[in-house]
CSV table of C-alpha atoms in Angstrom, one decimal:
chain,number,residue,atom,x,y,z
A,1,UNK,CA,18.1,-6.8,-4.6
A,2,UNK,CA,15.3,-9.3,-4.6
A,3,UNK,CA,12.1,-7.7,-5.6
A,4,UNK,CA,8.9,-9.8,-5.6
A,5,UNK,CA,5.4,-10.2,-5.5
A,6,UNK,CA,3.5,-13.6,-4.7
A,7,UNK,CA,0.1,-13.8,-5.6
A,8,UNK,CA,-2.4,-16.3,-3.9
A,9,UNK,CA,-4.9,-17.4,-6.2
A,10,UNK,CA,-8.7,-18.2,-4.7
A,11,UNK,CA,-9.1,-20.9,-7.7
A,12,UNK,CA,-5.9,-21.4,-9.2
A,13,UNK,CA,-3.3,-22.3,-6.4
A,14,UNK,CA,-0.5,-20.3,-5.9
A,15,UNK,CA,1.3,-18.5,-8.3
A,16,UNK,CA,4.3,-16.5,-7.8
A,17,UNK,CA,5.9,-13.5,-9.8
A,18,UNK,CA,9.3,-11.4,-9.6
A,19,UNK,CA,9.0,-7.8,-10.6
A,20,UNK,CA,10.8,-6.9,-13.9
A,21,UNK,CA,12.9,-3.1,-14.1
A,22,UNK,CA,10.6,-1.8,-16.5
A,23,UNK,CA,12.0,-0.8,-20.6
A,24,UNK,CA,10.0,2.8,-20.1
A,25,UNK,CA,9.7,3.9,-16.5
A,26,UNK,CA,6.0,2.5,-16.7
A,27,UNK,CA,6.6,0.1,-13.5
A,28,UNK,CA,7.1,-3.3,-13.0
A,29,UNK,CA,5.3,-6.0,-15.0
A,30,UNK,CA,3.6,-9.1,-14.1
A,31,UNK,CA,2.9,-12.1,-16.4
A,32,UNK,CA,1.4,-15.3,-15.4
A,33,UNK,CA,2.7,-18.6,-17.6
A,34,UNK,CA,0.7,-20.9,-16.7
A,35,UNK,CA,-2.3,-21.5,-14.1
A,36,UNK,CA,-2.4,-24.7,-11.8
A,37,UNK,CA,-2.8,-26.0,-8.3
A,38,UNK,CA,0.9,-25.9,-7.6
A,39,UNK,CA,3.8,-23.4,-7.5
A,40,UNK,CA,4.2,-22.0,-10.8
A,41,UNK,CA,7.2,-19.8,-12.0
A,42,UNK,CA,6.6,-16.9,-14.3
A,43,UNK,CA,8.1,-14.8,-17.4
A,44,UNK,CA,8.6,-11.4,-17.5
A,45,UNK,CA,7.5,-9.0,-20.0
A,46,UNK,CA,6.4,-4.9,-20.0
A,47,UNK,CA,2.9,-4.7,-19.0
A,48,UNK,CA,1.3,-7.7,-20.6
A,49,UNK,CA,-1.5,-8.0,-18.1
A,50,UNK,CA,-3.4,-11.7,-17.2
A,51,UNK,CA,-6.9,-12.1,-18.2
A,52,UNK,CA,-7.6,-13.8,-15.4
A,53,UNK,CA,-9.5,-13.9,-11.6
A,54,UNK,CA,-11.5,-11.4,-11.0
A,55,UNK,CA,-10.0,-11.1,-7.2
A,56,UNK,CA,-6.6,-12.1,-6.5
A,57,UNK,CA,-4.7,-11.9,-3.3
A,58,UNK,CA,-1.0,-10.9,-3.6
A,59,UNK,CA,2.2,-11.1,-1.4
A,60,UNK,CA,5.0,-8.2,-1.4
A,61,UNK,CA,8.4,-9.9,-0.5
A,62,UNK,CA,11.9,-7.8,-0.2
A,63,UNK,CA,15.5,-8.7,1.1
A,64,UNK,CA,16.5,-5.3,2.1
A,65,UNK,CA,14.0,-3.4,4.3
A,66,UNK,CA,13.0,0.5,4.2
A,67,UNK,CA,16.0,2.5,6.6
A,68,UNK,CA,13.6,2.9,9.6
A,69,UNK,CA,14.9,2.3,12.8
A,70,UNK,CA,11.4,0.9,13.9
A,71,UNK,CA,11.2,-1.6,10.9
A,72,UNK,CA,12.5,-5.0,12.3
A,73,UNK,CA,14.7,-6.4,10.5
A,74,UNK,CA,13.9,-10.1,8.6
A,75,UNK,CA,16.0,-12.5,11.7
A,76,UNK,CA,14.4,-9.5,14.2
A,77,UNK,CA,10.8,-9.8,13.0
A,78,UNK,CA,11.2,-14.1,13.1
A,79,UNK,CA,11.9,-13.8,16.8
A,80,UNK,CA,9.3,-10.6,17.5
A,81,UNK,CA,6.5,-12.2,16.3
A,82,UNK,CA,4.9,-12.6,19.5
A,83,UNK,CA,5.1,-9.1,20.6
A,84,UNK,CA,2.2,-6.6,19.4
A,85,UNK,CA,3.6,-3.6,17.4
A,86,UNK,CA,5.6,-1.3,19.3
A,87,UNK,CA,4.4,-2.7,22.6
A,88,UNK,CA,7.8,-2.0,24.0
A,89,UNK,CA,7.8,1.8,23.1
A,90,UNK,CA,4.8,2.0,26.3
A,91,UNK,CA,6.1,3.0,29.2
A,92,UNK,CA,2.9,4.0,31.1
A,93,UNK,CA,-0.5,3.3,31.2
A,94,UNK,CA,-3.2,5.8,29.4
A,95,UNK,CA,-5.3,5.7,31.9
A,96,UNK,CA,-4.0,5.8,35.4
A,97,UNK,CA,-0.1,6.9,34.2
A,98,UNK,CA,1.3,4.1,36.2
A,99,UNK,CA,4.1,2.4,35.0
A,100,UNK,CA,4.0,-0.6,32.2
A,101,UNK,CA,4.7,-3.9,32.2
A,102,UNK,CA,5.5,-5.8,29.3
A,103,UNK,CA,4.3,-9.7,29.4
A,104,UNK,CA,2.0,-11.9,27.9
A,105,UNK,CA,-1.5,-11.8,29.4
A,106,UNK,CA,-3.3,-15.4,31.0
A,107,UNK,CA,-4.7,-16.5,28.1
A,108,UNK,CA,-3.2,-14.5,25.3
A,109,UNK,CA,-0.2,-14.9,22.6
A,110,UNK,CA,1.8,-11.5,22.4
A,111,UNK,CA,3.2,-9.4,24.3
A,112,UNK,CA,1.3,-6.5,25.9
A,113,UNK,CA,2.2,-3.3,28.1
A,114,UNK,CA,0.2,-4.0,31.3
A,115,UNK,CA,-0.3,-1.4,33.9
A,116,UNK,CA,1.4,-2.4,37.0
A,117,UNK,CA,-1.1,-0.4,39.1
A,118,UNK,CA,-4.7,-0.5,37.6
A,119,UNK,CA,-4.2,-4.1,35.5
A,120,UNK,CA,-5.5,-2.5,32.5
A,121,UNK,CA,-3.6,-3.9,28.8
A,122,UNK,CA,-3.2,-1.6,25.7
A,123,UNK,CA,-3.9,-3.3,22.8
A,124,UNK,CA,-2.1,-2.0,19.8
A,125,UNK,CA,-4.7,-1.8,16.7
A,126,UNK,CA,-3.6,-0.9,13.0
A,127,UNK,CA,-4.4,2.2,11.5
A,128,UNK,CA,-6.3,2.5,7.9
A,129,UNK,CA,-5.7,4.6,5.4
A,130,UNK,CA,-8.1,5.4,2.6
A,131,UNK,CA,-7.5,7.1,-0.3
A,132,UNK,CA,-8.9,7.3,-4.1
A,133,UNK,CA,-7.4,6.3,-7.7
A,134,UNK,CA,-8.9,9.0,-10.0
A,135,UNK,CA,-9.6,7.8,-13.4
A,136,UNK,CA,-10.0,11.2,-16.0
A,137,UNK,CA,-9.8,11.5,-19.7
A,138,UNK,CA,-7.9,7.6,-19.4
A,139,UNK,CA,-5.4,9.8,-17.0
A,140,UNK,CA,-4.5,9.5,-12.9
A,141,UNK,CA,-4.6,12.3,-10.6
A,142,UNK,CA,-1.8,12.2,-8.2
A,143,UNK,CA,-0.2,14.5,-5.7
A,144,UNK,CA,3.2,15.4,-5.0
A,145,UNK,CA,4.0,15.5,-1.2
A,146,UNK,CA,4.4,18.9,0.6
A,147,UNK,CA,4.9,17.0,3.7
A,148,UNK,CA,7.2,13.8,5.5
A,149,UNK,CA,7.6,11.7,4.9
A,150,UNK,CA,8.3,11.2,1.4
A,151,UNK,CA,8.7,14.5,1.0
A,152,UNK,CA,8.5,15.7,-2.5
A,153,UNK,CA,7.6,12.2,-3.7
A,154,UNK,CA,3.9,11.6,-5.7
A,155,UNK,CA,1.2,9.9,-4.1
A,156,UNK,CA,-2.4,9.1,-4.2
A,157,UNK,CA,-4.8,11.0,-2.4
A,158,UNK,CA,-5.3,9.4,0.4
A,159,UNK,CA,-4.5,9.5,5.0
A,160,UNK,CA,-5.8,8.1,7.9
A,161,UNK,CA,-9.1,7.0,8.8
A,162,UNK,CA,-11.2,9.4,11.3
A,163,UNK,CA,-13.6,7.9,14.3
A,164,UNK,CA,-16.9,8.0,12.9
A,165,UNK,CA,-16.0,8.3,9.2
A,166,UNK,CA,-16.9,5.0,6.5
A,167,UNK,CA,-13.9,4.4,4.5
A,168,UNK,CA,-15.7,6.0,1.4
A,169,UNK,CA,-16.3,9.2,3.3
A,170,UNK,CA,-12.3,9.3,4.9
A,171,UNK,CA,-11.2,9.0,1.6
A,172,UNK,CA,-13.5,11.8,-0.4
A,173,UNK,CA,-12.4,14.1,2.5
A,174,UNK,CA,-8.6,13.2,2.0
A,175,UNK,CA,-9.1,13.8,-1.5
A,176,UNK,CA,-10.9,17.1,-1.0
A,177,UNK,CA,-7.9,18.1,1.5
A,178,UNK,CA,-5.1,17.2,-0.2
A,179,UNK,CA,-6.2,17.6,-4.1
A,180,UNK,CA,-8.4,20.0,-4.1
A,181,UNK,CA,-11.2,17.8,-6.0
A,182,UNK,CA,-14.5,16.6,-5.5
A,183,UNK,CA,-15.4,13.1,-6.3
A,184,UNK,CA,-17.8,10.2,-6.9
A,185,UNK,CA,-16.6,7.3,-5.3
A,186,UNK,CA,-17.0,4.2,-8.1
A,187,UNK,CA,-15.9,1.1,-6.1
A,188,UNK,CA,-13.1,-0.3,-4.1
A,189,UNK,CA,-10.1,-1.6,-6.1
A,190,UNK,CA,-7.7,-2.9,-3.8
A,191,UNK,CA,-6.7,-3.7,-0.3
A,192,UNK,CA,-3.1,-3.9,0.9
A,193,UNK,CA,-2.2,-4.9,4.4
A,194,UNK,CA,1.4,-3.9,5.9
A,195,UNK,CA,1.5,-5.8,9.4
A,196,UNK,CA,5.3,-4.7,9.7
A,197,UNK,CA,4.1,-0.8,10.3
A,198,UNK,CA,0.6,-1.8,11.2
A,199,UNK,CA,-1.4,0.1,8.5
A,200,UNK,CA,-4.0,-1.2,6.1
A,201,UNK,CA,-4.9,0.6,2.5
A,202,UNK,CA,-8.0,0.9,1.0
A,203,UNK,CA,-8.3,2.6,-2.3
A,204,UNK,CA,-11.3,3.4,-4.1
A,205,UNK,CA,-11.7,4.0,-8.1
A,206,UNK,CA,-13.1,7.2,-8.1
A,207,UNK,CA,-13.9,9.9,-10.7
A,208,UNK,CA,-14.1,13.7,-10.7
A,209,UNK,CA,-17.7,15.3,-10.5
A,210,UNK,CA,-15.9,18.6,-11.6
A,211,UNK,CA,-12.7,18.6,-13.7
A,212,UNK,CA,-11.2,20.9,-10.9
A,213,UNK,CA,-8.1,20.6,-8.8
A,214,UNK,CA,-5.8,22.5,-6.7
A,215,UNK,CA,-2.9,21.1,-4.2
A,216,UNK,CA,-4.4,21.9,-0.8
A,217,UNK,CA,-1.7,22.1,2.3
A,218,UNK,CA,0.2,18.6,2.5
A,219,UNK,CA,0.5,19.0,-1.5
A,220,UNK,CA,2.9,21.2,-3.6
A,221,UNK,CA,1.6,20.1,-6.7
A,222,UNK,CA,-1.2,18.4,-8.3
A,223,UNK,CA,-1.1,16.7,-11.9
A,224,UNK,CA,-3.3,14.4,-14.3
A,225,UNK,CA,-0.9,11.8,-15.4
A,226,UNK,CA,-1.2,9.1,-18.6
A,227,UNK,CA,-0.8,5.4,-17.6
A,228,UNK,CA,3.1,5.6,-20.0
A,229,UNK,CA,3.9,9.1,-18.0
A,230,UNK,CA,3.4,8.3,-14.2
A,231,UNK,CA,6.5,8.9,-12.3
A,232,UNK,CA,7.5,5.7,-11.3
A,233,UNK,CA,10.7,7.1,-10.2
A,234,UNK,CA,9.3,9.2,-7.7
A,235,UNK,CA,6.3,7.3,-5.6
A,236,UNK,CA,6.3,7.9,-1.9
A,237,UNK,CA,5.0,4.3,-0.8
A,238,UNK,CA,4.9,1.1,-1.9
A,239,UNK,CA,1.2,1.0,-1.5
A,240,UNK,CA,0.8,3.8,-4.1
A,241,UNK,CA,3.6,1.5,-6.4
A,242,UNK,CA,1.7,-1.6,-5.9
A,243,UNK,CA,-1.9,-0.2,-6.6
A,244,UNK,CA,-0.6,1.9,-9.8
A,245,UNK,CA,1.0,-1.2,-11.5
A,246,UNK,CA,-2.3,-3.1,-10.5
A,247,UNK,CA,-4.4,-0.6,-12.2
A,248,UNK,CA,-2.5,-0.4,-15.3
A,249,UNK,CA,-2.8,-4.0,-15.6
A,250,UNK,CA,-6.5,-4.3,-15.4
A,251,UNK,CA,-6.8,-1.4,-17.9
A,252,UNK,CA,-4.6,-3.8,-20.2
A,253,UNK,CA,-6.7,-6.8,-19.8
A,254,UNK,CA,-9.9,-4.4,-20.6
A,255,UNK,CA,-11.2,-5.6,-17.0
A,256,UNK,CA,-11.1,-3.7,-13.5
A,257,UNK,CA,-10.8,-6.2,-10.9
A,258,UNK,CA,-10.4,-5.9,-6.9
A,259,UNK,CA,-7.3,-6.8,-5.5
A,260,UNK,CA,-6.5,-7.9,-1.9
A,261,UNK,CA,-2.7,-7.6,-1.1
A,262,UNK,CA,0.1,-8.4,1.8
A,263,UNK,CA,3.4,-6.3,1.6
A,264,UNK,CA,5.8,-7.9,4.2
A,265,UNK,CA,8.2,-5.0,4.2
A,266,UNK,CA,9.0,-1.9,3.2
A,267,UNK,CA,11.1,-2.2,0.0
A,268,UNK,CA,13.3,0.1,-2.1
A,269,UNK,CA,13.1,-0.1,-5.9
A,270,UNK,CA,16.4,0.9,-8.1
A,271,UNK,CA,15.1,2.7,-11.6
A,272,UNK,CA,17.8,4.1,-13.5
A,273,UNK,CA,19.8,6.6,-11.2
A,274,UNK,CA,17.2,6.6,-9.0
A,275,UNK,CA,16.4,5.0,-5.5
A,276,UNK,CA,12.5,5.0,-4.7
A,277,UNK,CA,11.8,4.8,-1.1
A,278,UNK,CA,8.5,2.5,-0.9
């Protein structure tokens, strides 16, 4: 399979990288060789991290798509690209319950469901989820899934946004409900868009104002990992992958840096026996 990551560099053109199986079960690592205004291949080693920009902007690429039978495909998604999410999937308006349309509006690009009685359009919006990456005793607090999807699987804290919540507050409340643990939000770290699924990540650095923790429902377990012992194997989402790997680089390079990220699709990564949904 063809794993990759392109980053877009602010100052330094655009650089891209492959993601190497990893000699320990630490991840993927990235290496720049070289910095310049044009395309710029790059060597692989474990976890040599870039001294570098201190905000980068990187691409997720894949050949082979997450099973979902909602994901489009790569020829599907060419040729959907003027629709609007699952636009199709309306059948009736929200607020009237008269039957939808499906067209492109005067003046508009994509594809909307248009009720046929009242004329009102549903605009699809993407969904954010927030979450924290708790730093403690140089260790990560991550939770293991006592939900679907990704059942079983270890995850950040982290969910959906709520109406009237800032993202810092959405994701100290998903780490209160899911972990068990109060925090101090530190700063953001990284940003990672999905268009394909519609969702957008923001996780926070965040550390523990009391070294207490307990699984709440949607978690059977909770566990302070080392950088060299995350499970790798077992991550629910690639956004989790992503952001881990990104982390353990900055720690590397001795400087903690925002990132701003794209992942086109969803992606599954092959480590040792095991297949990682992300």
């Amino acid at each position: 399979m063809l794993r990759a990551i392109q980053i877009l560099g602010c100052s330094s053109g655009f650089i891209s990288q492959r993601l190497k199986k990893p000699h320990s079960g630490n991840g993927f690592s990235l290496i720049h060789s070289k910095r310049s205004y044009s395309s710029t291949s790059l060597s692989l080693r474990p976890f040599w991290a870039p001294k570098s920009r201190s905000f980068r902007v990187i691409r997720m690429l894949s050949t082979q798509s997450e099973s979902n039978s909602d994901a489009p495909s790569s020829s599907s998604y060419s040729v959907a690209v003027h629709s609007a999410g699952n636009v199709h999937k309306i059948k009736f308006c929200q607020w009237c319950g008269g039957l939808a349309k499906h067209e492109i509006p005067d003046g508009e690009e994509k594809i909307r469901a248009i009720c046929t009685i009242c004329g009102k359009i549903a605009y699809q919006n993407p969904k954010m989820v927030v979450g924290c990456l708790i730093e403690h005793d140089r260790k990560i607090l991550l939770c293991k899934r006592n939900i679907e999807p990704s059942y079983g699987l270890w995850t950040l804290p982290a969910g959906y946004l709520e109406i009237g919540e800032s993202a810092t507050e959405g994701a100290i409340r998903e780490t209160w409900e899911e972990a068990g643990a109060e925090v101090e939000v530190v700063s953001p770290f990284a940003q990672l868009d999905i268009p394909l699924i519609g969702q957008t990540y923001i996780i926070f650095l965040a550390k523990l104002k009391k070294p207490q923790f307990s699984p709440g429902p949607e978690s059977s377990e909770c566990c302070l990992f080392e950088l060299d012992n995350i499970p790798f194997d077992s991550l629910a989402f690639s956004s989790i992958f992503v952001t881990l790997n990104l982390y353990i680089e900055d720690v590397k390079s001795g400087k903690i840096k925002f990132h701003y990220g794209i992942i086109n699709k969803r992606i599954r990564f092959l480590s040792g026996r095991h297949m990682i949904r992300v």
